Coordinates of C-alpha atoms in Angstrom, one line a residue:
Chain A
M1 CA 44.1 11.8 2.2
T2 CA 42.8 13.3 -0.9
E3 CA 39.0 14.1 -1.2
L4 CA 36.4 13.7 -3.9
L5 CA 34.0 16.4 -4.1
G6 CA 34.8 17.3 -0.4
I7 CA 34.0 13.8 0.8
P8 CA 36.6 11.4 2.1
P9 CA 36.7 8.5 -0.4
Q10 CA 36.2 5.8 2.3
V11 CA 32.8 7.4 3.1
L12 CA 31.9 7.8 -0.5
F13 CA 32.8 4.1 -1.4
G14 CA 31.5 2.8 1.8
Q15 CA 28.0 4.3 1.0
V16 CA 28.1 3.2 -2.6
L17 CA 28.8 -0.3 -1.2
L18 CA 26.0 -0.1 1.1
G19 CA 23.8 1.1 -1.7
L20 CA 25.0 -1.8 -3.9
I21 CA 23.8 -4.2 -1.1
N22 CA 20.4 -2.5 -0.8
G23 CA 20.3 -2.5 -4.6
A24 CA 21.0 -6.3 -4.5
F25 CA 17.9 -6.8 -2.3
Y26 CA 15.9 -4.5 -4.6
A27 CA 17.0 -6.3 -7.7
V28 CA 16.3 -9.8 -6.2
L29 CA 12.9 -8.8 -4.8
S30 CA 11.8 -6.9 -7.9
L31 CA 12.9 -9.7 -10.1
G32 CA 10.6 -12.1 -8.0
L33 CA 7.8 -9.7 -8.3
A34 CA 8.3 -9.4 -12.2
V35 CA 8.3 -13.2 -12.6
I36 CA 5.3 -13.8 -10.6
F37 CA 3.5 -10.8 -12.3
G38 CA 4.3 -12.1 -15.6
L39 CA 2.4 -15.5 -15.2
L40 CA -0.1 -14.8 -12.4
N41 CA -1.0 -11.1 -13.1
I42 CA -0.7 -10.6 -9.3
I43 CA 1.5 -8.1 -7.6
N44 CA 2.7 -10.1 -4.6
F45 CA 2.2 -7.7 -1.6
A46 CA 3.2 -10.6 0.6
H47 CA 6.8 -10.5 -0.9
G48 CA 8.1 -8.4 1.8
A49 CA 6.6 -10.6 4.5
L50 CA 8.0 -13.7 2.8
Y51 CA 11.4 -12.1 2.6
M52 CA 11.2 -11.7 6.3
T53 CA 10.0 -15.3 6.7
G54 CA 13.1 -16.4 4.8
A55 CA 15.3 -14.5 7.3
F56 CA 13.4 -16.1 10.2
V57 CA 13.7 -19.6 8.8
A58 CA 17.5 -19.1 8.7
W59 CA 17.3 -18.0 12.4
F60 CA 15.1 -20.9 13.4
L61 CA 17.4 -23.4 11.6
L62 CA 20.4 -22.0 13.6
S63 CA 18.7 -21.7 16.9
Y64 CA 16.7 -25.0 17.0
L65 CA 18.5 -27.3 14.6
G66 CA 22.0 -25.9 14.8
L67 CA 22.1 -25.7 10.9
G68 CA 24.4 -22.8 10.0
Y69 CA 24.3 -20.2 7.2
W70 CA 25.1 -22.3 4.3
W71 CA 22.3 -24.7 5.1
A72 CA 20.0 -21.9 5.5
L73 CA 20.9 -20.3 2.2
L74 CA 19.8 -23.6 0.6
L75 CA 17.0 -24.7 2.8
S76 CA 15.2 -21.5 3.6
P77 CA 14.3 -20.7 -0.1
V78 CA 13.1 -24.3 -0.4
I79 CA 10.9 -24.1 2.7
V80 CA 9.5 -20.7 1.9
G81 CA 9.0 -21.6 -1.8
A82 CA 7.0 -24.7 -0.6
L83 CA 4.9 -22.4 1.7
G84 CA 4.4 -20.1 -1.3
M85 CA 3.2 -23.0 -3.4
V86 CA 0.8 -24.0 -0.7
L87 CA -0.5 -20.4 -0.7
E88 CA -0.9 -20.4 -4.4
R89 CA -2.8 -23.7 -4.5
T90 CA -5.1 -22.9 -1.6
L91 CA -5.8 -19.2 -2.0
L92 CA -4.3 -17.3 -5.1
K93 CA -5.8 -20.0 -7.5
R94 CA -9.3 -19.2 -6.4
I95 CA -9.1 -15.5 -7.6
A96 CA -7.1 -16.1 -10.8
N97 CA -9.9 -15.0 -13.1
L98 CA -10.9 -12.0 -11.0
D99 CA -9.8 -8.3 -11.4
H100 CA -6.1 -8.0 -10.6
L101 CA -6.7 -5.7 -7.8
Y102 CA -8.1 -8.6 -5.8
G103 CA -4.8 -10.3 -6.0
L104 CA -3.2 -7.2 -4.5
L105 CA -5.8 -7.2 -1.7
L106 CA -5.4 -10.9 -1.0
T107 CA -1.7 -10.9 -0.8
F108 CA -1.9 -7.7 1.3
G109 CA -4.0 -9.7 3.8
L110 CA -1.5 -12.5 3.7
A111 CA 1.3 -10.0 4.6
L112 CA -0.7 -8.6 7.5
I113 CA -1.2 -12.2 8.8
I114 CA 2.4 -13.3 8.4
Q115 CA 3.8 -10.1 9.9
G116 CA 1.3 -10.1 12.7
L117 CA 2.0 -13.7 13.7
F118 CA 5.8 -13.0 13.8
R119 CA 5.2 -9.9 15.8
N120 CA 3.1 -11.8 18.4
Y121 CA 6.0 -14.2 19.0
F122 CA 9.0 -12.0 18.5
G123 CA 7.8 -8.4 19.3
S124 CA 9.3 -5.6 17.3
S125 CA 12.9 -6.1 18.4
G126 CA 15.4 -8.0 16.1
Q127 CA 17.2 -11.2 16.6
P128 CA 20.9 -11.1 15.9
Y129 CA 22.3 -13.5 13.2
Q130 CA 26.0 -14.0 13.0
I131 CA 28.1 -13.6 9.9
P132 CA 29.4 -17.2 8.8
P133 CA 33.1 -17.5 9.9
L134 CA 34.2 -18.1 6.2
L135 CA 33.1 -14.6 5.4
A136 CA 34.1 -12.8 8.5
G137 CA 36.6 -10.0 8.3
G138 CA 37.5 -8.1 5.2
H139 CA 40.0 -6.6 2.8
N140 CA 41.7 -3.2 2.7
L141 CA 41.6 -2.2 -0.9
G142 CA 43.7 0.9 -0.3
F143 CA 40.9 3.4 -1.0
M144 CA 38.3 1.7 1.3
F145 CA 37.8 -1.3 3.7
L146 CA 35.7 -4.1 2.0
P147 CA 34.0 -6.4 4.5
N148 CA 33.9 -9.9 2.9
Y149 CA 30.3 -10.6 3.7
R150 CA 29.1 -7.5 1.9
A151 CA 31.1 -8.4 -1.2
W152 CA 29.5 -11.8 -1.0
V153 CA 26.0 -10.4 -0.8
V154 CA 26.5 -8.4 -4.0
A155 CA 28.1 -11.2 -5.8
A156 CA 25.6 -13.9 -4.8
S157 CA 22.8 -11.7 -5.7
L158 CA 24.2 -10.9 -9.1
V159 CA 24.8 -14.6 -9.8
V160 CA 21.2 -15.5 -8.8
C161 CA 19.8 -12.7 -10.9
L162 CA 21.8 -13.6 -14.0
G163 CA 21.0 -17.3 -13.4
T164 CA 17.3 -16.4 -13.4
W165 CA 17.7 -14.3 -16.5
F166 CA 19.5 -17.2 -18.2
V167 CA 16.9 -19.7 -17.3
I168 CA 14.0 -17.5 -18.5
E169 CA 15.6 -16.2 -21.7
R170 CA 17.8 -19.0 -22.8
T171 CA 16.3 -22.3 -21.8
K172 CA 13.4 -24.6 -22.9
L173 CA 11.7 -24.3 -19.7
G174 CA 12.1 -20.5 -19.8
S175 CA 10.6 -20.4 -23.2
Y176 CA 7.5 -22.3 -21.9
L177 CA 7.2 -19.7 -19.2
R178 CA 7.5 -16.8 -21.6
A179 CA 4.9 -18.5 -23.9
A180 CA 2.5 -19.0 -21.0
T181 CA 3.0 -15.3 -20.0
E182 CA 1.9 -14.2 -23.6
N183 CA -0.9 -16.7 -24.0
P184 CA -1.7 -19.3 -21.3
V185 CA -4.7 -20.8 -23.1
M186 CA -2.6 -21.6 -26.2
V187 CA 0.3 -23.1 -24.2
Q188 CA -2.3 -25.2 -22.3
A189 CA -3.7 -26.5 -25.6
F190 CA -0.2 -27.6 -26.6
G191 CA -0.2 -30.0 -23.6
I192 CA 1.8 -28.1 -21.1
D193 CA 0.5 -28.3 -17.6
V194 CA 0.0 -24.4 -17.1
P195 CA -1.6 -24.6 -13.6
R196 CA 1.5 -26.5 -12.4
M197 CA 3.7 -24.0 -14.0
V198 CA 1.9 -21.1 -12.3
T199 CA 2.3 -22.8 -8.9
L200 CA 6.2 -23.5 -9.5
T201 CA 6.6 -19.9 -10.7
Y202 CA 5.0 -18.5 -7.6
G203 CA 7.1 -20.8 -5.5
F204 CA 10.2 -19.7 -7.4
G205 CA 9.5 -16.0 -7.1
V206 CA 8.9 -16.4 -3.4
A207 CA 12.0 -18.5 -2.9
L208 CA 14.0 -15.7 -4.5
A209 CA 12.4 -13.4 -1.7
A210 CA 13.6 -15.9 0.9
F211 CA 17.0 -16.1 -0.6
A212 CA 17.3 -12.3 -0.2
G213 CA 16.0 -12.6 3.3
V214 CA 18.8 -15.1 4.4
L215 CA 21.4 -12.7 2.6
A216 CA 20.0 -9.9 4.6
A217 CA 19.9 -11.7 8.1
P218 CA 23.5 -11.0 9.1
I219 CA 23.5 -7.4 7.9
Y220 CA 20.1 -6.3 9.3
Q221 CA 18.7 -7.8 12.5
V222 CA 16.1 -10.4 11.8
S223 CA 12.9 -8.7 12.8
P224 CA 9.2 -9.0 11.9
Q225 CA 9.2 -5.5 10.4
M226 CA 12.2 -6.0 8.0
G227 CA 10.1 -6.6 5.0
A228 CA 7.2 -4.2 5.5
D229 CA 8.9 -0.9 4.4
L230 CA 11.2 -2.6 2.0
I231 CA 8.4 -3.9 -0.1
I232 CA 7.1 -0.3 -0.7
V233 CA 10.4 0.7 -2.0
V234 CA 10.7 -2.3 -4.2
F235 CA 7.2 -1.4 -5.6
A236 CA 8.8 2.0 -6.4
V237 CA 11.6 0.1 -8.1
V238 CA 9.1 -1.9 -10.1
V239 CA 7.3 1.2 -11.3
I240 CA 10.6 2.8 -12.3
G241 CA 11.9 -0.2 -14.1
G242 CA 8.7 -1.5 -15.6
M243 CA 8.0 -5.2 -15.3
G244 CA 8.6 -6.1 -19.0
S245 CA 12.2 -6.9 -18.8
I246 CA 14.2 -9.2 -16.6
L247 CA 17.6 -7.4 -17.1
G248 CA 15.8 -4.2 -16.7
S249 CA 14.7 -5.2 -13.2
I250 CA 18.2 -6.2 -12.3
V251 CA 19.8 -3.0 -13.7
T252 CA 17.1 -0.7 -12.0
G253 CA 17.5 -2.5 -8.7
F254 CA 21.2 -2.1 -8.5
G255 CA 21.1 1.3 -10.0
L256 CA 18.7 2.7 -7.5
G257 CA 20.6 1.2 -4.7
I258 CA 23.6 3.1 -5.7
V259 CA 21.6 6.3 -6.2
E260 CA 20.3 5.9 -2.6
G261 CA 23.8 5.3 -1.3
L262 CA 25.1 8.5 -3.0
T263 CA 22.2 10.4 -1.6
K264 CA 23.2 9.4 1.8
V265 CA 26.6 10.9 1.2
F266 CA 25.5 14.2 -0.4
Y267 CA 22.1 14.9 1.1
P268 CA 21.3 12.4 3.9
E269 CA 17.9 13.9 4.6
A270 CA 16.6 12.7 1.3
S271 CA 18.0 9.3 1.4
S272 CA 14.7 7.5 2.4
T273 CA 12.8 9.4 -0.1
V274 CA 15.1 9.7 -3.2
I275 CA 13.8 6.5 -4.8
F276 CA 10.2 7.9 -4.6
I277 CA 11.4 11.1 -6.2
V278 CA 13.1 9.1 -8.9
M279 CA 9.8 7.4 -9.5
A280 CA 7.9 10.6 -9.8
I281 CA 10.3 11.9 -12.4
V282 CA 10.3 8.8 -14.4
L283 CA 6.5 8.8 -14.4
L284 CA 6.6 12.4 -15.7
I285 CA 9.2 11.7 -18.5
K286 CA 8.5 8.0 -19.4
P287 CA 5.2 6.7 -17.7
A288 CA 5.7 3.2 -18.9
G289 CA 9.0 2.9 -17.0
L290 CA 12.6 2.7 -18.0
F291 CA 12.4 -0.7 -19.4
G292 CA 8.6 -1.1 -19.7
R293 CA 6.4 -1.6 -22.6
A294 CA 3.6 0.8 -23.0
A295 CA 0.5 -0.7 -21.4
Chain B
M1 CA -17.0 19.4 -22.4
A2 CA -20.3 21.2 -21.6
S3 CA -22.1 19.4 -24.4
A4 CA -20.5 16.0 -23.5
T5 CA -21.8 16.3 -19.8
G6 CA -25.3 17.3 -21.1
Q7 CA -25.5 14.3 -23.2
I8 CA -25.2 12.1 -20.1
G9 CA -27.5 14.4 -18.0
T10 CA -30.6 12.3 -19.3
A11 CA -29.1 9.2 -17.8
A12 CA -28.4 10.9 -14.6
A13 CA -32.0 12.1 -14.3
A14 CA -33.3 8.6 -14.9
S15 CA -31.0 7.3 -12.1
R16 CA -32.7 9.6 -9.4
A17 CA -32.3 8.1 -6.0
P18 CA -34.9 5.5 -5.2
V19 CA -37.0 6.0 -2.2
H20 CA -35.2 3.2 -0.1
Q21 CA -32.0 5.1 -0.1
Y22 CA -33.9 8.0 1.5
V23 CA -35.1 5.5 4.1
A24 CA -31.6 4.2 4.6
F25 CA -30.3 7.7 5.1
A26 CA -33.1 8.7 7.5
V27 CA -32.3 5.6 9.6
M28 CA -28.7 6.5 9.6
V29 CA -29.5 10.1 10.8
L30 CA -31.9 8.7 13.5
L31 CA -29.2 6.3 14.7
L32 CA -26.8 9.2 15.0
V33 CA -29.3 11.2 17.0
A34 CA -29.9 8.3 19.3
A35 CA -26.4 6.9 19.5
P36 CA -24.7 9.4 22.0
F37 CA -27.2 8.5 24.7
A38 CA -26.1 4.9 24.5
I39 CA -22.6 4.9 23.4
Y40 CA -19.4 6.9 24.3
P41 CA -19.5 9.9 22.0
I42 CA -15.7 9.9 21.3
F43 CA -16.1 6.4 19.9
I44 CA -19.0 7.4 17.6
M45 CA -17.0 10.4 16.4
K46 CA -14.0 8.2 15.6
V47 CA -16.3 5.9 13.7
L48 CA -17.8 9.0 11.7
C49 CA -14.3 10.3 10.9
F50 CA -13.3 6.9 9.4
A51 CA -16.7 6.4 7.8
L52 CA -16.1 9.7 5.9
F53 CA -12.7 8.6 5.1
A54 CA -13.8 5.3 3.8
C55 CA -16.6 7.0 1.7
A56 CA -14.0 9.3 0.2
F57 CA -11.9 6.3 -0.7
N58 CA -14.8 4.4 -2.1
L59 CA -15.6 7.2 -4.4
L60 CA -12.4 6.3 -6.3
I61 CA -12.4 2.5 -6.1
G62 CA -16.1 2.0 -6.3
Y63 CA -17.1 4.7 -8.9
V64 CA -13.8 5.3 -11.0
G65 CA -12.3 1.9 -10.5
L66 CA -9.0 3.4 -9.2
L67 CA -7.4 1.5 -6.2
S68 CA -5.5 4.1 -4.2
F69 CA -3.2 2.4 -1.7
G70 CA -1.9 5.8 -0.3
H71 CA -5.0 7.4 1.1
A72 CA -3.5 7.7 4.5
A73 CA -1.4 10.6 3.1
F74 CA -4.4 12.7 2.7
L75 CA -5.8 11.8 6.1
G76 CA -2.6 12.5 7.8
A77 CA -1.4 15.5 6.0
A78 CA -4.7 17.4 6.8
G79 CA -4.4 16.2 10.3
Y80 CA -0.9 17.7 10.7
I81 CA -1.8 21.0 9.1
T82 CA -5.0 21.4 11.1
G83 CA -3.2 20.5 14.3
H84 CA -0.4 22.9 13.6
A85 CA -2.8 25.6 12.5
A86 CA -4.9 25.3 15.5
K87 CA -2.1 24.9 18.1
V88 CA 0.7 27.2 16.8
W89 CA -1.0 29.6 14.6
G90 CA -4.1 29.8 17.0
L91 CA -6.6 29.7 14.2
T92 CA -10.2 28.9 15.0
P93 CA -11.3 25.3 14.2
E94 CA -13.2 26.0 11.0
L95 CA -10.1 27.9 9.6
A96 CA -7.8 25.1 10.8
I97 CA -9.9 22.5 9.0
V98 CA -10.0 24.6 5.9
A99 CA -6.3 24.8 5.9
G100 CA -6.0 21.0 6.4
V101 CA -8.5 20.2 3.6
A102 CA -6.8 22.6 1.2
T103 CA -3.5 21.0 2.0
S104 CA -5.0 17.5 1.1
A105 CA -6.6 18.8 -2.1
V106 CA -3.2 20.3 -3.3
L107 CA -1.5 17.0 -2.3
G108 CA -4.2 15.1 -4.1
L109 CA -3.6 17.2 -7.2
V110 CA 0.1 16.3 -7.2
V111 CA -0.3 12.7 -6.3
G112 CA -3.2 12.2 -8.7
A113 CA -1.5 13.9 -11.6
L114 CA 1.4 11.4 -11.3
A115 CA -0.6 8.3 -10.4
I116 CA -3.2 8.6 -13.2
R117 CA -0.2 8.3 -15.8
R118 CA -0.4 4.5 -15.0
Q119 CA -3.4 2.1 -14.7
G120 CA -4.6 -0.7 -12.5
I121 CA -1.9 -2.3 -10.3
Y122 CA 0.7 0.3 -11.0
F123 CA -1.8 3.0 -9.9
A124 CA -1.9 1.3 -6.5
M125 CA 1.8 0.9 -6.3
I126 CA 2.4 4.6 -7.3
T127 CA -0.1 5.9 -4.7
L128 CA 1.5 3.6 -2.0
A129 CA 5.0 4.8 -2.8
L130 CA 4.1 8.5 -2.8
A131 CA 2.2 8.1 0.5
Q132 CA 5.4 6.4 1.9
M133 CA 7.4 9.4 0.8
L134 CA 5.1 11.8 2.6
Y135 CA 5.5 9.5 5.7
F136 CA 9.2 9.8 5.7
F137 CA 8.7 13.5 5.3
C138 CA 6.4 13.7 8.3
L139 CA 9.0 11.6 10.2
Q140 CA 11.7 14.2 9.6
A141 CA 9.9 17.5 9.3
P142 CA 10.4 19.7 12.4
F143 CA 6.8 20.8 12.7
T144 CA 5.1 17.3 12.9
G145 CA 6.9 16.5 16.2
G146 CA 8.3 13.2 14.7
E147 CA 7.5 10.2 16.8
D148 CA 5.6 12.3 19.3
G149 CA 3.3 13.8 16.9
I150 CA 1.4 17.1 17.7
Q151 CA -0.2 16.7 21.0
A152 CA -2.8 18.7 23.1
I153 CA -4.3 20.4 20.1
P154 CA -6.8 22.9 21.3
R155 CA -10.4 22.3 20.1
G156 CA -11.0 26.0 20.4
R157 CA -14.3 27.9 19.6
L158 CA -16.0 27.3 16.2
F159 CA -16.3 30.7 14.4
G160 CA -14.8 32.2 17.6
L161 CA -18.2 31.6 19.4
I162 CA -19.2 28.0 19.9
D163 CA -17.1 26.2 22.5
L164 CA -16.1 22.8 21.2
S165 CA -14.6 21.5 24.5
D166 CA -18.2 20.6 25.3
M167 CA -18.6 16.9 24.2
M168 CA -22.2 17.1 22.8
T169 CA -21.4 20.3 20.9
L170 CA -18.4 18.7 19.4
Y171 CA -20.6 15.7 18.5
V172 CA -23.0 17.7 16.7
V173 CA -20.4 19.6 14.7
V174 CA -18.7 16.1 13.9
V175 CA -22.2 14.8 12.7
I176 CA -22.8 17.8 10.6
I177 CA -19.3 17.5 8.9
F178 CA -19.8 13.8 8.3
L179 CA -23.3 14.2 6.8
A180 CA -22.2 17.1 4.6
G181 CA -19.3 15.0 3.3
F182 CA -21.5 12.1 2.8
L183 CA -24.1 14.0 0.9
L184 CA -21.5 15.6 -1.3
I185 CA -20.2 12.2 -2.3
Y186 CA -23.8 11.1 -2.8
R187 CA -24.6 14.1 -4.9
T188 CA -21.3 13.5 -7.1
I189 CA -22.1 10.0 -7.7
H190 CA -25.6 10.8 -8.9
S191 CA -24.5 13.9 -11.0
P192 CA -23.7 13.8 -14.8
F193 CA -20.1 14.0 -13.7
G194 CA -20.6 10.8 -11.6
Q195 CA -22.1 9.0 -14.6
V196 CA -19.0 9.8 -16.6
L197 CA -16.9 8.4 -13.8
K198 CA -18.9 5.1 -13.8
A199 CA -18.4 5.0 -17.6
I200 CA -14.7 5.2 -17.2
R201 CA -14.9 2.5 -14.6
E202 CA -16.9 0.1 -16.9
N203 CA -15.0 0.8 -20.1
E204 CA -12.2 3.2 -20.2
P205 CA -11.3 3.0 -23.9
R206 CA -15.0 3.5 -24.8
A207 CA -15.2 6.6 -22.6
V208 CA -12.1 8.0 -24.5
S209 CA -13.7 7.2 -27.8
L210 CA -16.8 8.9 -26.8
G211 CA -14.7 12.1 -26.5
Y212 CA -14.3 12.4 -22.7
D213 CA -11.1 13.7 -21.4
V214 CA -10.6 10.6 -19.1
D215 CA -7.7 11.9 -17.3
R216 CA -9.3 15.1 -16.3
Y217 CA -12.3 13.3 -14.9
K218 CA -10.0 10.9 -13.0
L219 CA -8.0 13.8 -11.6
V220 CA -11.0 15.8 -10.4
A221 CA -12.3 12.8 -8.8
F222 CA -9.0 12.1 -7.1
V223 CA -8.7 15.6 -5.8
L224 CA -12.2 15.5 -4.4
S225 CA -11.5 12.2 -2.7
A226 CA -8.3 13.5 -1.2
A227 CA -9.9 16.6 0.0
L228 CA -12.7 14.7 1.7
S229 CA -10.1 12.2 3.2
G230 CA -8.5 15.5 4.5
L231 CA -11.8 16.6 6.0
A232 CA -12.0 13.3 7.8
G233 CA -8.4 13.7 9.0
A234 CA -8.8 17.3 10.1
T235 CA -12.0 16.5 12.1
K236 CA -10.3 13.4 13.7
V237 CA -7.5 15.6 14.9
L238 CA -9.9 18.1 16.6
V239 CA -11.7 15.1 18.3
F240 CA -8.6 13.3 19.6
Q241 CA -6.5 16.5 19.9
L242 CA -3.7 14.5 18.5
A243 CA -1.9 14.3 15.0
S244 CA 0.4 11.4 14.8
L245 CA 2.5 9.3 12.4
T246 CA -0.2 6.5 12.6
D247 CA -2.4 8.5 10.3
V248 CA 0.1 8.8 7.6
H249 CA 1.4 5.2 7.8
W250 CA 0.7 2.7 5.1
A251 CA -1.2 0.4 7.7
M252 CA -3.9 3.2 7.7
S253 CA -4.1 3.1 3.9
G254 CA -4.7 -0.6 4.2
E255 CA -7.3 0.0 6.9
V256 CA -9.4 2.2 4.8
V257 CA -9.3 -0.3 2.0
L258 CA -10.5 -3.0 4.4
M259 CA -13.3 -0.8 5.6
A260 CA -14.7 -0.2 2.1
L261 CA -14.1 -3.9 1.1
V262 CA -16.0 -5.1 4.3
G263 CA -18.8 -2.7 3.8
G264 CA -18.9 -3.2 0.0
L265 CA -17.0 -1.5 -2.7
G266 CA -19.1 0.8 -4.9
T267 CA -22.1 1.0 -2.5
I268 CA -23.2 4.2 -0.9
F269 CA -23.7 3.1 2.6
G270 CA -21.2 0.2 2.6
P271 CA -18.0 2.3 3.6
V272 CA -20.0 3.6 6.7
A273 CA -21.0 0.0 7.7
G274 CA -17.4 -1.1 7.1
A275 CA -16.0 1.6 9.3
V276 CA -18.6 0.7 12.1
V277 CA -17.4 -2.9 11.9
I278 CA -13.7 -2.5 11.7
I279 CA -13.4 0.3 14.4
S280 CA -15.7 -1.8 16.8
L281 CA -13.5 -4.7 16.1
Q282 CA -10.3 -2.8 16.9
N283 CA -12.0 -1.5 20.0
Y284 CA -12.9 -5.0 21.3
L285 CA -9.7 -6.6 20.2
A286 CA -7.4 -3.8 21.5
Q287 CA -6.0 -5.8 24.4
L288 CA -4.9 -8.5 22.0
G289 CA -2.1 -6.4 20.6
A290 CA -0.6 -7.7 17.4
W291 CA -3.4 -10.1 16.9
V292 CA -5.5 -7.2 15.6
T293 CA -3.2 -7.1 12.5
V294 CA -3.7 -10.8 12.1
V295 CA -7.4 -10.7 12.4
Q296 CA -7.6 -7.7 9.9
G297 CA -5.4 -9.8 7.5
V298 CA -7.8 -12.8 7.9
I299 CA -10.8 -10.6 7.2
F300 CA -9.0 -9.3 4.1
V301 CA -8.4 -12.7 2.7
L302 CA -11.9 -13.9 3.6
C303 CA -13.5 -10.9 2.0
V304 CA -11.6 -11.3 -1.1
L305 CA -12.2 -15.0 -1.4
A306 CA -15.9 -15.3 -0.4
F307 CA -17.4 -11.9 0.4
R308 CA -16.5 -9.6 -2.4
R309 CA -19.8 -7.7 -2.5
G310 CA -19.4 -6.7 1.2
I311 CA -22.2 -6.1 3.8
M312 CA -24.1 -3.6 1.8
G313 CA -23.5 -5.3 -1.4
E314 CA -25.0 -8.6 -0.1
L315 CA -27.9 -6.8 1.6
G316 CA -28.6 -4.9 -1.7
R317 CA -28.5 -8.3 -3.6
L318 CA -31.0 -9.9 -1.0
L319 CA -33.4 -6.9 -1.2
K320 CA -32.8 -6.5 -4.9
R321 CA -32.1 -2.7 -4.2
P322 CA -28.7 -1.0 -4.4
F323 CA -27.6 0.6 -1.1

């Protein structure tokens, strides 16, 4: 078997694929953060906890109601999105006019509550979740083995990301959203119910996190801690990409996933820190972020 | 720069500390003298270490308006270096502490220089991300002992003379370190330098237009805060004889935010009160396991929604005097 740069191609492409999967999660999560930040001016620290909740809802649906993966993929984002809308209406709404930092602190508190509750009932160990039968197995592509489920995760995330981009950038609803991001008072004056739009936007951003959680459930174990460290990496992704552009978030998410995967091949010791190193370099060269507008 | 700081000097002279703050300080010192006769000294020393940590954190959020979500990095890094210096290099405690504080100051210089390139929420995310990077470094680096941490760190003899294994001696040393750190922060806030920091907090563009090199002030404040957090971490390691991953974890960064928030952001005695409340709470709720996290989360939410001034902020409002 020929080798690329001294690395067997199966290893190389295998890690790139793993990187793409992580990148898919980074992209979906950072997209949700960016959409929420655009309208609410809140960095949603609870995003990781709600991603975890999404995975747990899938597990509950299977364990208690016997509803499988495909139902979970549909219902979990709806349920978690509804939970998000309740949180927005009851809590986040009250601090809308305060310094943005309070939003960060409030959602951090929410993340602690959600993660603590799940850890009380499930401990730190993970619950297994089976790959749906339709996507079990894989294909041999000659240079590597491609598990079907992993290909599905990348494809589904891409479709959802691009769908979100299309809705926001190319539809009437999206134009309202963008207008409200620019100037909520003016949009309100035109007769559009901005508070309802804020609630729906938070619900949608949170639903994206839950969707990523369901996608992640069969790959990683469903555990209370699964979102805690991930959200910090996603923050770094957001700093690198800047929150100004939707396509920017998507490209940055997938790109950094691949960078992380490649680091695992060539210098595994740095694989958990490489995204933070990239962040530091980007801050030195282009402080506003790769796709960001100067603040 | 000299003329610029001189300009503000008059304002600083006018805001000389009022009498009630001296009274509050005297009460605090008296309590510290009396406390070890009533309460387990290790517990008080733990509170003092966290109080200093929270005061250092509060210097940034309360007086410069910078929310650092990665302050655990400075607490933990100093702890590891102090522990390593005392145990492996066999340095005396004061030199081990100096090594720890210096490490945190340098780390603060690097993290601060990167983080002040962005404002507001981004600043918080950057500090959090860089602290997480340090966490992974500490997890992997050979000298930190990974999951085990550095255990059985000798307290040693201060200046090679004073034996710190005696509980009361250690207590006195920790109290002196805490008071020194506290007074340094107090002095900084009430100096011309501190006035400029407050000006930046209130209106950064205006401070820039007045000719202040805002980034330099922010960076100096950040390094000072990091070094004092390091002092807290180094002292904590000598008290508990243990340096572990808990001290560099993001949860610790969250805890210090909570202490400052509960006590009152931008108040002088608030972080101390917040540390007393939170550490006592952890102590009493320890047997509840993961519920402690839930309780802390609830306190976070309640404070942000209804108690944004914190304990000392509300007290100050009632008595119409700033604490």
